[in-house]
Tab-separated table of N, CA and C in Angstrom:
chain	number	residue	atom	x	y	z
D	1	UNK	N	-82.669	10.413	-5.650
D	1	UNK	CA	-83.251	10.676	-6.955
D	1	UNK	C	-84.395	9.680	-7.180
D	2	UNK	N	-85.525	10.190	-7.647
D	2	UNK	CA	-86.668	9.323	-7.911
D	2	UNK	C	-86.844	9.134	-9.409
D	3	UNK	N	-87.434	8.022	-9.765
D	3	UNK	CA	-87.708	7.718	-11.167
D	3	UNK	C	-89.112	8.222	-11.492
D	4	UNK	N	-89.198	9.354	-12.199
D	4	UNK	CA	-90.507	9.931	-12.500
D	4	UNK	C	-91.323	9.035	-13.415
D	5	UNK	N	-90.675	8.192	-14.203
D	5	UNK	CA	-91.403	7.303	-15.101
D	5	UNK	C	-92.142	6.203	-14.351
D	6	UNK	N	-91.719	5.905	-13.129
D	6	UNK	CA	-92.383	4.855	-12.352
D	6	UNK	C	-93.792	5.282	-11.953
D	7	UNK	N	-94.066	6.574	-11.948
D	7	UNK	CA	-95.389	7.076	-11.577
D	7	UNK	C	-96.279	7.276	-12.795
D	8	UNK	N	-95.803	6.894	-13.950
D	8	UNK	CA	-96.603	6.980	-15.166
D	8	UNK	C	-97.294	5.651	-15.409
D	9	UNK	N	-98.488	5.719	-15.952
D	9	UNK	CA	-99.259	4.518	-16.251
D	9	UNK	C	-99.330	4.354	-17.760
D	10	UNK	N	-99.159	3.127	-18.207
D	10	UNK	CA	-99.138	2.803	-19.624
D	10	UNK	C	-100.150	1.700	-19.900
D	11	UNK	N	-100.812	1.765	-21.038
D	11	UNK	CA	-101.726	0.701	-21.466
D	11	UNK	C	-100.963	-0.189	-22.437
D	12	UNK	N	-100.923	-1.476	-22.142
D	12	UNK	CA	-100.247	-2.432	-23.009
D	12	UNK	C	-101.276	-2.966	-24.006
D	13	UNK	N	-101.122	-2.619	-25.267
D	13	UNK	CA	-102.096	-2.999	-26.294
D	13	UNK	C	-102.057	-4.488	-26.625
D	14	UNK	N	-100.978	-5.160	-26.298
D	14	UNK	CA	-100.885	-6.596	-26.548
D	14	UNK	C	-101.617	-7.393	-25.469
D	15	UNK	N	-101.417	-7.004	-24.214
D	15	UNK	CA	-102.005	-7.764	-23.105
D	15	UNK	C	-103.330	-7.195	-22.618
D	16	UNK	N	-103.588	-5.914	-22.915
D	16	UNK	CA	-104.794	-5.263	-22.408
D	16	UNK	C	-104.678	-4.852	-20.953
D	17	UNK	N	-103.473	-4.877	-20.428
D	17	UNK	CA	-103.241	-4.549	-19.020
D	17	UNK	C	-102.616	-3.166	-18.880
D	18	UNK	N	-102.806	-2.566	-17.701
D	18	UNK	CA	-102.164	-1.304	-17.366
D	18	UNK	C	-100.867	-1.616	-16.631
D	19	UNK	N	-99.813	-0.901	-16.993
D	19	UNK	CA	-98.511	-1.077	-16.363
D	19	UNK	C	-98.116	0.207	-15.657
D	20	UNK	N	-97.455	0.074	-14.526
D	20	UNK	CA	-96.902	1.226	-13.820
D	20	UNK	C	-95.454	1.340	-14.249
D	21	UNK	N	-95.133	2.414	-14.940
D	21	UNK	CA	-93.810	2.562	-15.520
D	21	UNK	C	-93.703	1.713	-16.776
D	22	UNK	N	-92.676	1.982	-17.557
D	22	UNK	CA	-92.467	1.225	-18.798
D	22	UNK	C	-91.898	-0.144	-18.464
D	23	UNK	N	-92.699	-1.179	-18.674
D	23	UNK	CA	-92.260	-2.540	-18.399
D	23	UNK	C	-92.162	-3.380	-19.668
D	24	UNK	N	-92.775	-2.926	-20.747
D	24	UNK	CA	-92.829	-3.696	-21.991
D	24	UNK	C	-92.225	-2.899	-23.132
D	25	UNK	N	-92.206	-3.505	-24.299
D	25	UNK	CA	-91.707	-2.839	-25.499
D	25	UNK	C	-92.519	-1.583	-25.780
D	26	UNK	N	-91.860	-0.545	-26.206
D	26	UNK	CA	-92.533	0.702	-26.523
D	26	UNK	C	-93.592	0.553	-27.597
D	27	UNK	N	-93.385	-0.375	-28.522
D	27	UNK	CA	-94.348	-0.576	-29.604
D	27	UNK	C	-95.668	-1.163	-29.100
D	28	UNK	N	-95.678	-1.693	-27.878
D	28	UNK	CA	-96.889	-2.276	-27.302
D	28	UNK	C	-97.606	-1.318	-26.350
D	29	UNK	N	-96.986	-0.172	-26.064
D	29	UNK	CA	-97.498	0.718	-25.035
D	29	UNK	C	-98.177	1.951	-25.600
D	30	UNK	N	-99.229	2.368	-24.905
D	30	UNK	CA	-99.921	3.626	-25.195
D	30	UNK	C	-99.834	4.445	-23.913
D	31	UNK	N	-99.426	5.687	-24.042
D	31	UNK	CA	-99.332	6.533	-22.866
D	31	UNK	C	-98.164	7.481	-22.985
D	32	UNK	N	-97.787	8.076	-21.909
D	32	UNK	CA	-98.146	7.787	-20.531
D	32	UNK	C	-99.425	8.490	-20.104
D	33	UNK	N	-100.007	7.974	-19.051
D	33	UNK	CA	-101.200	8.536	-18.444
D	33	UNK	C	-100.879	8.886	-16.996
D	34	UNK	N	-101.620	9.844	-16.451
D	34	UNK	CA	-101.389	10.296	-15.080
D	34	UNK	C	-101.982	9.353	-14.044
D	35	UNK	N	-102.960	8.542	-14.450
D	35	UNK	CA	-103.600	7.650	-13.491
D	35	UNK	C	-103.903	6.302	-14.138
D	36	UNK	N	-104.129	5.309	-13.301
D	36	UNK	CA	-104.494	3.989	-13.789
D	36	UNK	C	-105.836	4.024	-14.507
D	37	UNK	N	-106.765	4.814	-13.973
D	37	UNK	CA	-108.093	4.923	-14.583
D	37	UNK	C	-108.008	5.471	-16.006
D	38	UNK	N	-107.171	6.489	-16.216
D	38	UNK	CA	-106.992	7.041	-17.560
D	38	UNK	C	-106.389	5.993	-18.493
D	39	UNK	N	-105.413	5.260	-18.008
D	39	UNK	CA	-104.761	4.243	-18.832
D	39	UNK	C	-105.745	3.148	-19.226
D	40	UNK	N	-106.641	2.778	-18.323
D	40	UNK	CA	-107.637	1.749	-18.632
D	40	UNK	C	-108.577	2.187	-19.745
D	41	UNK	N	-108.755	3.499	-19.905
D	41	UNK	CA	-109.628	4.036	-20.950
D	41	UNK	C	-108.918	4.198	-22.289
D	42	UNK	N	-107.662	3.804	-22.381
D	42	UNK	CA	-106.871	4.012	-23.597
D	42	UNK	C	-107.545	3.464	-24.852
D	43	UNK	N	-108.070	2.238	-24.854
D	43	UNK	CA	-108.705	1.749	-26.085
D	43	UNK	C	-109.890	2.614	-26.513
D	44	UNK	N	-110.665	3.052	-25.550
D	44	UNK	CA	-111.817	3.918	-25.850
D	44	UNK	C	-111.348	5.255	-26.417
D	45	UNK	N	-110.318	5.845	-25.797
D	45	UNK	CA	-109.785	7.115	-26.287
D	45	UNK	C	-109.223	6.967	-27.702
D	46	UNK	N	-108.544	5.863	-27.976
D	46	UNK	CA	-107.999	5.642	-29.311
D	46	UNK	C	-109.110	5.565	-30.348
D	47	UNK	N	-110.195	4.888	-30.011
D	47	UNK	CA	-111.334	4.796	-30.932
D	47	UNK	C	-111.962	6.160	-31.160
D	48	UNK	N	-112.109	6.943	-30.087
D	48	UNK	CA	-112.680	8.285	-30.210
D	48	UNK	C	-111.822	9.155	-31.123
D	49	UNK	N	-110.516	9.106	-30.918
D	49	UNK	CA	-109.607	9.925	-31.733
D	49	UNK	C	-109.602	9.465	-33.187
D	50	UNK	N	-109.600	8.169	-33.414
D	50	UNK	CA	-109.619	7.650	-34.781
D	50	UNK	C	-110.888	8.088	-35.504
D	51	UNK	N	-112.012	8.047	-34.811
D	51	UNK	CA	-113.281	8.481	-35.408
D	51	UNK	C	-113.229	9.974	-35.736
D	52	UNK	N	-112.711	10.777	-34.815
D	52	UNK	CA	-112.621	12.220	-35.044
D	52	UNK	C	-111.707	12.520	-36.226
D	53	UNK	N	-110.564	11.816	-36.311
D	53	UNK	CA	-109.651	12.039	-37.436
D	53	UNK	C	-110.300	11.634	-38.756
D	54	UNK	N	-111.023	10.527	-38.751
D	54	UNK	CA	-111.695	10.083	-39.972
D	54	UNK	C	-112.745	11.107	-40.402
D	55	UNK	N	-113.456	11.660	-39.452
D	55	UNK	CA	-114.466	12.686	-39.768
D	55	UNK	C	-113.817	13.940	-40.313
D	56	UNK	N	-112.676	14.337	-39.713
D	56	UNK	CA	-111.956	15.507	-40.209
D	56	UNK	C	-111.481	15.295	-41.642
D	57	UNK	N	-110.945	14.120	-41.919
D	57	UNK	CA	-110.478	13.817	-43.277
D	57	UNK	C	-111.633	13.808	-44.267
D	58	UNK	N	-112.767	13.275	-43.860
D	58	UNK	CA	-113.944	13.252	-44.732
D	58	UNK	C	-114.403	14.673	-45.027
D	59	UNK	N	-114.366	15.540	-44.021
D	59	UNK	CA	-114.759	16.948	-44.217
D	59	UNK	C	-113.796	17.644	-45.171
D	60	UNK	N	-112.503	17.329	-45.067
D	60	UNK	CA	-111.505	17.940	-45.946
D	60	UNK	C	-111.677	17.489	-47.385
D	61	UNK	N	-112.177	16.273	-47.604
D	61	UNK	CA	-112.343	15.742	-48.942
D	61	UNK	C	-113.576	16.303	-49.648
D	62	UNK	N	-114.426	16.978	-48.923
D	62	UNK	CA	-115.651	17.531	-49.541
D	62	UNK	C	-115.398	18.799	-50.274
């Protein structure tokens, strides 16, 4: 039996590091991602999504 979670990549928001599998507290992790490269982009993706959500909310308020 293999651990499928070991092949998942997580971005640790506290350390700024990518982890293979869940190694830290869930509250510190963003993911899972299919690759290390995707996980490294987590902060950028979070900013993009936050901006899009803010724009959507602004449009709804009009």
